[in-house]
Coordinates of C-alpha atoms in Angstrom, one line a residue:
Chain A
M19 CA 7.6 22.6 28.0
I20 CA 5.5 24.1 25.3
R21 CA 2.2 25.8 25.9
V22 CA 0.2 27.3 23.0
R23 CA -3.1 29.1 23.6
H24 CA -5.4 30.3 20.9
L25 CA -2.6 31.0 18.5
S26 CA -3.5 32.6 15.2
H27 CA -1.3 34.0 12.5
S28 CA -2.0 35.7 9.3
F29 CA -0.1 36.7 6.2
G30 CA -2.1 39.6 5.0
R31 CA -5.7 38.4 4.6
Y32 CA -4.6 34.7 4.6
W33 CA -4.9 33.0 8.0
A34 CA -2.1 30.5 8.2
L35 CA -3.0 29.4 11.7
K36 CA -6.4 29.6 13.4
N37 CA -6.9 29.3 17.1
I38 CA -4.3 26.6 17.9
T39 CA -4.1 25.3 21.4
F40 CA -2.0 22.5 22.8
S41 CA 0.6 21.7 25.4
L42 CA 3.6 19.4 25.6
D43 CA 5.5 18.2 28.6
K44 CA 9.3 17.6 28.9
G45 CA 10.2 14.5 26.9
D46 CA 7.2 14.5 24.7
F47 CA 7.5 13.6 21.0
L48 CA 5.0 15.3 18.8
F49 CA 4.4 14.6 15.1
L50 CA 2.9 17.7 13.5
T51 CA 1.2 16.5 10.3
G52 CA -1.0 17.7 7.6
P53 CA -0.8 18.6 3.9
S54 CA 1.2 21.4 2.4
G55 CA -0.1 24.7 3.5
A56 CA -1.6 23.3 6.7
G57 CA 0.5 25.7 8.8
K58 CA 3.2 23.4 10.1
T59 CA 6.1 25.6 9.1
T60 CA 4.4 28.7 10.4
L61 CA 3.8 27.1 13.8
M62 CA 7.5 26.0 13.9
R63 CA 8.7 29.4 13.0
I64 CA 6.6 31.0 15.7
L65 CA 7.9 28.6 18.3
H66 CA 11.4 29.4 17.2
G67 CA 10.8 33.1 17.3
S68 CA 11.4 33.6 13.6
L69 CA 7.9 34.9 13.2
P70 CA 6.3 37.4 15.7
L71 CA 3.4 36.3 17.8
Q72 CA 0.2 38.1 16.4
R73 CA -2.6 36.6 18.4
G74 CA -2.8 34.1 21.3
K75 CA -0.2 33.1 23.9
S76 CA 2.8 30.9 23.7
Q77 CA 5.5 29.6 26.1
I78 CA 8.4 27.4 25.2
A79 CA 11.3 26.1 27.3
G80 CA 10.4 28.7 30.0
F81 CA 10.3 31.7 27.7
D82 CA 7.2 33.7 27.2
L83 CA 7.0 34.6 23.5
N84 CA 4.4 37.3 24.2
S85 CA 6.8 39.4 26.3
M86 CA 10.1 38.6 24.7
H87 CA 12.0 41.3 22.9
F88 CA 13.5 40.2 19.6
R89 CA 17.0 41.1 20.6
K90 CA 16.7 38.5 23.4
L91 CA 15.6 35.8 21.0
F92 CA 19.1 34.3 21.0
L93 CA 18.5 33.1 24.6
L94 CA 15.4 31.2 23.4
R95 CA 17.3 29.7 20.5
R96 CA 20.0 28.4 22.8
Q97 CA 17.4 26.1 24.3
V98 CA 15.2 25.5 21.3
A99 CA 17.0 24.1 18.2
I100 CA 15.5 23.8 14.8
V101 CA 16.2 21.7 11.7
F102 CA 14.9 22.8 8.3
Q103 CA 14.0 20.8 5.3
D104 CA 16.3 23.0 3.2
F105 CA 19.2 22.4 5.7
R106 CA 20.3 26.1 6.2
I107 CA 23.9 25.1 6.6
L108 CA 26.9 27.1 5.5
P109 CA 27.9 25.4 2.2
G110 CA 31.4 27.0 2.0
Q111 CA 32.4 25.7 5.5
S112 CA 33.4 22.2 6.6
V113 CA 31.0 19.7 8.3
W114 CA 33.0 20.2 11.5
D115 CA 32.7 24.0 11.4
N116 CA 29.0 23.9 10.8
V117 CA 28.3 21.5 13.7
A118 CA 30.6 23.4 16.0
L119 CA 28.9 26.8 15.2
P120 CA 26.2 26.7 17.9
L121 CA 28.9 25.8 20.5
M122 CA 31.2 28.5 19.3
V123 CA 28.5 31.2 19.5
R124 CA 28.0 30.1 23.1
G125 CA 31.6 30.7 23.9
M126 CA 32.4 27.1 24.8
V127 CA 36.0 26.2 25.3
K128 CA 37.8 24.4 22.5
K129 CA 38.3 21.1 24.2
Q130 CA 34.6 20.8 25.0
V131 CA 33.6 21.8 21.5
E132 CA 35.9 19.1 20.1
K133 CA 34.5 16.5 22.4
R134 CA 30.9 17.2 21.7
V135 CA 31.2 17.7 18.0
R136 CA 33.2 14.5 17.6
A137 CA 30.6 12.5 19.6
V138 CA 27.7 13.9 17.5
L139 CA 29.4 13.4 14.2
R140 CA 30.2 9.8 15.2
G141 CA 26.5 9.3 16.3
L142 CA 25.3 10.5 12.9
R143 CA 28.0 8.6 11.0
L144 CA 29.6 11.8 9.7
D145 CA 33.0 11.4 11.4
N146 CA 34.7 10.5 8.1
K147 CA 33.3 13.7 6.4
S148 CA 34.4 16.1 9.2
W149 CA 36.7 18.2 7.0
C150 CA 34.7 18.0 3.8
L151 CA 33.0 21.2 2.7
C152 CA 29.3 21.0 3.0
R153 CA 28.7 21.8 -0.6
E154 CA 30.8 18.7 -1.6
I155 CA 28.7 16.2 0.3
S156 CA 25.4 14.5 -0.6
G157 CA 21.9 15.9 0.2
G158 CA 21.4 13.2 2.8
E159 CA 24.7 14.0 4.5
Q160 CA 23.9 17.7 4.4
Q161 CA 20.6 17.0 6.2
R162 CA 22.5 15.0 8.8
V163 CA 24.8 17.9 9.3
A164 CA 21.8 20.1 9.9
V165 CA 20.5 17.6 12.5
A166 CA 24.0 17.4 14.1
R167 CA 24.1 21.1 14.4
A168 CA 20.7 21.2 16.2
V169 CA 21.4 18.3 18.6
V170 CA 25.0 19.2 19.5
V171 CA 23.8 21.7 22.1
N172 CA 21.5 19.3 23.8
P173 CA 18.5 21.5 23.4
K174 CA 15.5 21.3 25.7
V175 CA 13.2 21.4 22.6
L176 CA 14.1 20.2 19.1
L177 CA 11.9 21.5 16.3
A178 CA 12.3 19.6 13.0
D179 CA 10.5 21.0 9.9
E180 CA 10.1 18.0 7.5
P181 CA 13.8 17.0 8.0
T182 CA 13.3 13.8 6.0
G183 CA 11.6 15.5 3.1
N184 CA 14.7 15.1 0.9
L185 CA 15.8 11.7 2.1
D186 CA 15.0 8.2 1.0
K187 CA 13.1 5.7 3.2
K188 CA 16.1 4.1 4.7
L189 CA 17.8 7.4 5.6
S190 CA 14.5 8.8 6.9
L191 CA 14.2 5.9 9.3
Q192 CA 17.8 6.3 10.4
L193 CA 17.3 10.0 11.0
M194 CA 14.1 9.3 12.9
E195 CA 16.1 7.0 15.2
V196 CA 18.5 9.8 16.0
F197 CA 15.6 12.1 17.0
R198 CA 14.1 9.2 19.1
Q199 CA 17.5 8.8 20.9
F200 CA 17.5 12.4 21.9
N201 CA 13.9 12.2 22.9
V202 CA 14.7 9.3 25.2
H203 CA 17.2 11.5 27.0
G204 CA 14.5 14.1 27.8
T205 CA 14.5 16.4 24.8
T206 CA 11.0 17.5 23.7
V207 CA 10.7 16.9 19.9
V208 CA 8.3 18.5 17.5
F209 CA 8.6 16.8 14.2
A210 CA 6.7 18.1 11.2
T211 CA 6.1 15.5 8.5
H212 CA 3.4 14.1 6.2
N213 CA 5.2 10.7 6.1
E214 CA 2.8 8.2 7.6
E215 CA 5.4 5.6 7.8
L216 CA 7.5 7.6 10.1
I217 CA 4.6 8.4 12.3
K218 CA 3.7 4.8 12.6
S219 CA 7.3 3.9 13.5
H220 CA 7.0 5.9 16.8
Q221 CA 3.9 4.5 18.5
N222 CA 4.2 6.5 21.7
A223 CA 4.3 9.8 20.0
K224 CA 1.6 12.5 20.1
V225 CA 0.2 13.4 16.7
L226 CA -1.4 16.7 15.9
S227 CA -3.0 17.1 12.5
L228 CA -3.5 20.5 10.9
K229 CA -5.5 21.5 7.9
E230 CA -5.8 25.0 6.5
G231 CA -4.4 26.4 9.7
S232 CA -6.7 24.6 12.1
I233 CA -6.3 21.5 14.3
I234 CA -8.4 18.7 12.8
D235 CA -7.3 15.8 14.9
A236 CA -5.1 15.0 17.9
N237 CA -4.4 11.7 19.6
W238 CA -4.3 13.1 23.1
P239 CA -6.7 15.4 24.9
L240 CA -5.9 19.1 24.1
E241 CA -6.4 21.6 26.9
E242 CA -9.1 23.9 25.5
G243 CA -9.8 27.2 27.1
G244 CA -7.2 27.7 29.8
E245 CA -5.9 31.1 30.7
Chain B
M1 CA 38.5 37.6 25.8
R2 CA 38.7 34.3 23.9
V3 CA 35.3 35.0 22.2
F4 CA 36.4 38.6 21.5
T5 CA 39.7 37.4 19.8
H6 CA 37.7 34.8 17.9
L7 CA 35.3 37.4 16.6
L8 CA 38.1 39.8 15.8
F9 CA 39.8 37.1 13.8
Q10 CA 36.4 36.3 12.1
G11 CA 36.2 40.0 11.1
L12 CA 39.6 39.7 9.4
I13 CA 38.7 36.4 7.8
N14 CA 35.6 37.9 6.3
L15 CA 37.8 40.2 4.2
G16 CA 39.0 37.1 2.4
R17 CA 35.5 35.7 1.7
N18 CA 33.5 36.6 -1.4
K19 CA 36.6 37.8 -3.0
W20 CA 35.0 39.6 -5.9
A21 CA 32.4 41.3 -3.7
Q22 CA 35.2 42.5 -1.5
I23 CA 37.3 43.7 -4.4
F24 CA 34.4 45.7 -5.8
T25 CA 33.6 47.1 -2.4
M26 CA 37.2 48.1 -1.8
S27 CA 37.5 49.6 -5.3
A28 CA 34.3 51.7 -4.7
V29 CA 35.6 52.8 -1.3
I30 CA 39.0 53.7 -2.7
F31 CA 37.7 55.6 -5.7
V32 CA 35.0 57.5 -3.7
S33 CA 37.5 58.4 -0.9
F34 CA 40.1 59.3 -3.6
L35 CA 37.6 61.7 -5.2
A36 CA 36.7 63.1 -1.7
G37 CA 40.4 63.5 -0.9
L38 CA 41.0 65.2 -4.3
F39 CA 38.2 67.6 -3.6
L40 CA 39.6 68.3 -0.1
L41 CA 43.0 68.9 -1.6
L42 CA 41.7 71.4 -4.1
L43 CA 39.6 73.2 -1.5
F44 CA 42.6 73.2 0.9
N45 CA 44.9 74.7 -1.7
F46 CA 42.3 77.2 -2.9
N47 CA 41.9 78.3 0.7
L48 CA 45.6 78.5 1.1
A49 CA 46.0 80.6 -2.0
V50 CA 43.2 82.9 -1.0
S51 CA 44.6 83.3 2.5
K52 CA 48.0 84.3 1.0
T53 CA 46.7 87.0 -1.3
Q54 CA 43.2 88.2 -0.2
D55 CA 43.1 87.5 3.5
K56 CA 45.5 90.4 4.5
L57 CA 44.5 93.9 5.6
Q58 CA 46.9 96.8 6.0
Y59 CA 46.5 99.9 8.3
Q60 CA 48.6 103.0 8.0
V61 CA 48.9 104.6 11.4
Y62 CA 49.9 108.2 11.8
W63 CA 51.0 109.7 15.1
E64 CA 50.8 113.4 16.0
K65 CA 53.7 115.4 14.7
G66 CA 56.3 116.3 17.3
L67 CA 55.5 113.5 19.7
P68 CA 58.6 112.2 21.6
L69 CA 60.0 109.3 19.6
E70 CA 60.5 107.3 22.8
D71 CA 56.7 107.3 23.5
V72 CA 56.0 106.2 19.9
S73 CA 58.7 103.5 20.1
G74 CA 57.0 102.1 23.2
Q75 CA 53.7 101.9 21.3
W76 CA 55.4 100.2 18.4
E77 CA 56.7 97.5 20.7
E78 CA 53.2 97.1 22.1
I79 CA 51.7 96.7 18.6
A80 CA 54.4 94.2 17.7
S81 CA 53.2 92.1 20.6
W82 CA 49.7 91.8 19.2
D83 CA 48.5 89.0 17.0
I84 CA 49.4 90.6 13.7
E85 CA 51.1 89.4 10.5
S86 CA 53.7 92.2 10.2
L87 CA 54.7 95.7 11.4
K88 CA 56.8 98.2 9.6
T89 CA 57.7 101.4 11.5
F90 CA 58.9 104.7 10.1
T91 CA 60.4 107.5 12.1
P92 CA 59.8 111.0 10.6
E93 CA 63.3 110.8 9.0
Q94 CA 62.7 107.3 7.6
A95 CA 59.3 108.4 6.2
L96 CA 60.9 111.3 4.5
Q97 CA 63.5 109.1 3.0
V98 CA 60.9 106.7 1.6
L99 CA 59.1 109.7 0.2
V100 CA 62.2 111.1 -1.4
D101 CA 63.0 107.6 -2.9
S102 CA 59.6 107.5 -4.5
M103 CA 59.9 111.0 -6.1
S104 CA 61.4 111.8 -9.4
G105 CA 65.1 112.6 -9.6
D106 CA 64.9 116.4 -9.7
F107 CA 63.3 116.7 -6.2
D108 CA 65.8 118.1 -3.6
P109 CA 64.9 117.5 0.0
A110 CA 67.9 119.4 1.3
Y111 CA 65.8 122.1 2.8
L112 CA 63.9 119.6 4.8
S113 CA 66.9 117.8 6.2
E114 CA 66.9 119.8 9.4
S115 CA 63.5 118.8 10.5
S116 CA 61.2 116.3 8.7
P117 CA 57.6 117.6 8.3
L118 CA 56.3 114.0 8.3
P119 CA 54.9 112.3 11.5
P120 CA 56.0 108.9 12.8
T121 CA 54.0 106.2 11.0
A122 CA 53.5 102.5 11.1
L123 CA 52.2 99.9 8.6
V124 CA 50.3 97.2 10.4
E125 CA 49.3 94.0 8.5
I126 CA 46.8 91.5 9.9
S127 CA 45.2 88.3 8.7
M128 CA 41.5 88.2 8.6
S129 CA 41.4 84.6 9.7
R130 CA 43.4 85.1 12.9
G131 CA 42.0 84.3 16.3
N132 CA 38.4 83.8 17.2
E133 CA 37.2 87.3 16.8
D134 CA 34.0 87.9 14.8
D135 CA 35.6 91.0 13.0
P136 CA 39.3 91.2 13.5
A137 CA 39.5 94.3 11.2
K138 CA 37.3 96.3 13.5
E139 CA 39.0 95.0 16.6
I140 CA 42.5 96.1 15.5
L141 CA 41.2 99.4 14.1
Y142 CA 39.7 100.2 17.5
R143 CA 42.8 99.3 19.4
L144 CA 45.1 101.4 17.1
E145 CA 42.8 104.4 17.4
Q146 CA 42.8 104.1 21.1
L147 CA 46.6 104.4 21.3
P148 CA 47.7 107.7 22.9
G149 CA 49.0 110.2 20.3
V150 CA 47.6 108.4 17.3
E151 CA 46.2 111.1 15.0
R152 CA 44.7 108.9 12.3
V153 CA 44.5 105.4 11.1
S154 CA 43.8 104.9 7.5
Y155 CA 43.0 101.8 5.5
N156 CA 41.5 100.9 2.2
P157 CA 37.8 100.2 2.8
M158 CA 37.6 98.1 -0.4
Q159 CA 40.5 96.0 0.8
M160 CA 38.7 95.5 4.1
D161 CA 35.5 94.5 2.3
M162 CA 37.4 92.1 0.0
A163 CA 39.2 90.6 3.0
R164 CA 36.0 90.3 4.9
T165 CA 34.3 88.6 2.0
W166 CA 37.0 86.1 1.5
F167 CA 37.0 85.4 5.2
K168 CA 33.3 84.8 5.1
I169 CA 33.6 82.5 2.1
T170 CA 36.4 80.5 3.6
S171 CA 34.9 80.2 7.1
R172 CA 31.2 79.8 6.1
V173 CA 31.5 77.8 2.8
F174 CA 34.7 75.8 3.2
W175 CA 33.7 73.8 6.2
P176 CA 30.0 73.2 5.1
L177 CA 31.4 72.0 1.8
I178 CA 33.8 69.6 3.6
F179 CA 30.9 68.3 5.7
F180 CA 28.8 67.9 2.7
M181 CA 31.6 66.0 1.0
F182 CA 31.9 63.7 4.0
V183 CA 28.2 63.0 3.9
I184 CA 28.3 62.1 0.2
T185 CA 31.3 59.9 0.7
G186 CA 29.6 58.3 3.7
L187 CA 26.4 57.5 1.8
V188 CA 28.3 56.0 -1.1
V189 CA 30.6 53.9 1.1
A190 CA 27.8 52.8 3.4
N191 CA 25.7 51.8 0.5
T192 CA 28.5 49.8 -1.0
L193 CA 29.3 48.1 2.2
K194 CA 25.7 47.3 2.9
L195 CA 25.3 45.7 -0.5
N196 CA 28.3 43.6 0.2
Q197 CA 26.8 42.6 3.6
I198 CA 23.5 41.7 2.1
N199 CA 25.4 39.0 0.1
R200 CA 26.1 37.5 3.5
K201 CA 22.5 37.6 4.7
D202 CA 22.3 33.8 4.7
E203 CA 25.3 33.5 7.0
V204 CA 23.9 36.1 9.4
E205 CA 20.5 34.3 9.4
I206 CA 22.1 31.0 10.2
L207 CA 24.1 32.5 13.0
S208 CA 20.9 34.0 14.4
L209 CA 19.1 30.6 14.1
V210 CA 21.8 28.8 16.1
G211 CA 21.6 31.2 19.0
A212 CA 24.2 33.8 18.3
S213 CA 23.7 37.1 20.2
P214 CA 23.2 40.3 18.2
W215 CA 26.7 41.4 19.4
Y216 CA 28.2 38.1 18.2
I217 CA 26.8 38.6 14.8
Q218 CA 27.5 42.3 14.5
F219 CA 31.0 42.5 15.9
P220 CA 32.9 40.7 13.0
L221 CA 30.8 42.7 10.5
L222 CA 31.8 45.9 12.4
I223 CA 35.5 44.9 12.2
T224 CA 35.2 44.1 8.5
G225 CA 33.4 47.4 7.8
A226 CA 36.0 49.3 9.8
L227 CA 38.9 47.6 8.0
Q228 CA 37.3 48.2 4.6
G229 CA 36.8 51.9 5.4
F230 CA 40.3 52.3 6.9
M231 CA 42.1 50.3 4.2
G232 CA 40.1 52.0 1.4
G233 CA 40.9 55.4 2.8
L234 CA 44.6 54.5 3.2
V235 CA 45.0 53.3 -0.3
S236 CA 43.1 56.4 -1.7
L237 CA 45.4 58.7 0.3
L238 CA 48.5 56.9 -1.1
L239 CA 47.1 57.4 -4.6
L240 CA 46.4 61.0 -3.7
K241 CA 50.0 61.5 -2.5
G242 CA 51.2 60.0 -5.8
L243 CA 49.1 62.4 -7.7
H244 CA 50.3 65.3 -5.5
L245 CA 54.0 64.4 -6.2
M246 CA 53.3 64.4 -9.9
A247 CA 51.2 67.6 -9.9
R248 CA 52.6 69.8 -7.1
D249 CA 54.5 72.1 -9.5
L250 CA 51.8 72.3 -12.1
L251 CA 50.8 75.9 -11.2
Y252 CA 54.3 77.0 -10.2
F253 CA 55.0 79.5 -13.0
P254 CA 54.5 83.3 -13.4
P255 CA 52.3 85.0 -12.4
L256 CA 50.7 82.3 -10.2
W257 CA 53.7 80.8 -8.4
I258 CA 51.4 78.4 -6.6
R259 CA 53.0 75.3 -5.3
I260 CA 50.2 72.7 -4.5
E261 CA 50.5 71.6 -0.9
F262 CA 49.5 68.2 0.4
L263 CA 46.8 67.9 3.1
P264 CA 48.1 68.4 6.6
P265 CA 48.0 65.5 9.1
L266 CA 44.8 66.8 10.7
Y267 CA 42.9 66.5 7.4
L268 CA 44.4 63.1 6.6
G269 CA 43.5 61.8 10.1
S270 CA 40.0 63.2 9.8
L271 CA 39.5 61.6 6.4
L272 CA 40.7 58.2 7.7
A273 CA 38.7 58.4 10.9
A274 CA 35.6 59.5 8.9
L275 CA 35.9 56.5 6.5
T276 CA 36.5 54.1 9.3
G277 CA 33.5 55.5 11.2
V278 CA 31.4 55.2 8.1
G279 CA 32.5 51.6 7.7
I280 CA 31.5 50.9 11.3
I281 CA 28.1 52.6 11.1
S282 CA 27.2 50.9 7.8
S283 CA 28.2 47.5 9.3
L284 CA 25.9 48.2 12.3
L285 CA 23.1 49.1 10.0
A286 CA 23.6 46.0 7.8
G287 CA 23.8 43.7 10.9
G288 CA 20.9 45.4 12.6
S289 CA 18.6 44.9 9.6
D290 CA 18.2 41.2 10.4
S291 CA 15.8 41.7 13.3
R292 CA 14.6 38.1 13.7

């Protein structure tokens, strides 16, 4: 599902990622961990197509990022959803409208949109906030809206960049459970966090530790070399 | 079709969002296009006034004396069928009468009444901006001189030079000035619209993140831009019309007698189309800047 080979990325003279190589299969759950500045967000953004590939090779959900034109990125993003720590939701629109947005851009019919949005909002216990404007709900609720928006499309890959960074312990564990549920149904999840407790809560997950842009540890054999 | 309608509706809804930004954008579009329209109106009326006074050239055509009047009459009919402004013809008797009328009272033409010594003549007036010819003055002069029996064609070379100069000014300066004005208007409007759309960068970025195609992102922006350009243009033209109604007789006094005309439909349509086009182009540029 995800193949990364010798991936490096720099911002000017600063190398944010150095020679990263790993693979994930369908249904894998990966914790990407490491201190701030380790390169977690950079890796996420590359996998989501928000940053161009500079060195190395990368494939995700059947898309080859090396040969993909940026105007076709929307096709990748219809299979690979992302949740950011800072939510990136539309504060002036309702919870319902935010969650329905990815379905609307795909041209889905209204009945199906309603059915799926209702189910996801119920699953994330946001159904009583459907018509509230996002700027009027709490930070934890806003984060759940961001997660709902990502999972409503049943993505093949779900990228989550420290989605629990602004949440308390209880909410973090609840949100973790949502990700686990989707993972059980076959979605590959990449979850960036430095919360050890969350990592311990999911014992079957793969863990990749980054430091200063390099892999320093992994709990499964990485495929070095390759093509 | 459903998505298209939705996006069209989104474009309309966008006009209601960020109210102050929209109000400032619309105000800028209205004032810039009003100034552009005013400039166009002034140029148009200047051109009109110049055309009425300086664009005309007259030829005095003299036929050989004694030529049968039937032959000359035939040529007068032919000249009248050309693309000319006016034609005044004088038989020898009429020419004599005009001469007599212009003389002082003690002149007695009785001895000339049997046979006028003057030849048949015609006064031909043309407009320098007629047709597509490079030099209409030369063309008409040639055709008049080629008529059988024409002895001489006279004209005022200074008048011809003056008419040629005005013709050159109006044809070579007027349209480039109009084009230049449209470019200036376009730049100002595009910049204003783009600034407004930069305010919505977050929204565009989120749409892109959730998998919206470039077309899906750009179409509502395009509709909004087109509406802003069109509505701004429309309001500015209404203001211009109001100003015209108040000021149309401002120069209608001796010796000017100039009544200010409003822009013809072609100009109004062009102005509106240009502003709508500028709105669309600036929207495309604003939407296209978000490459990833």
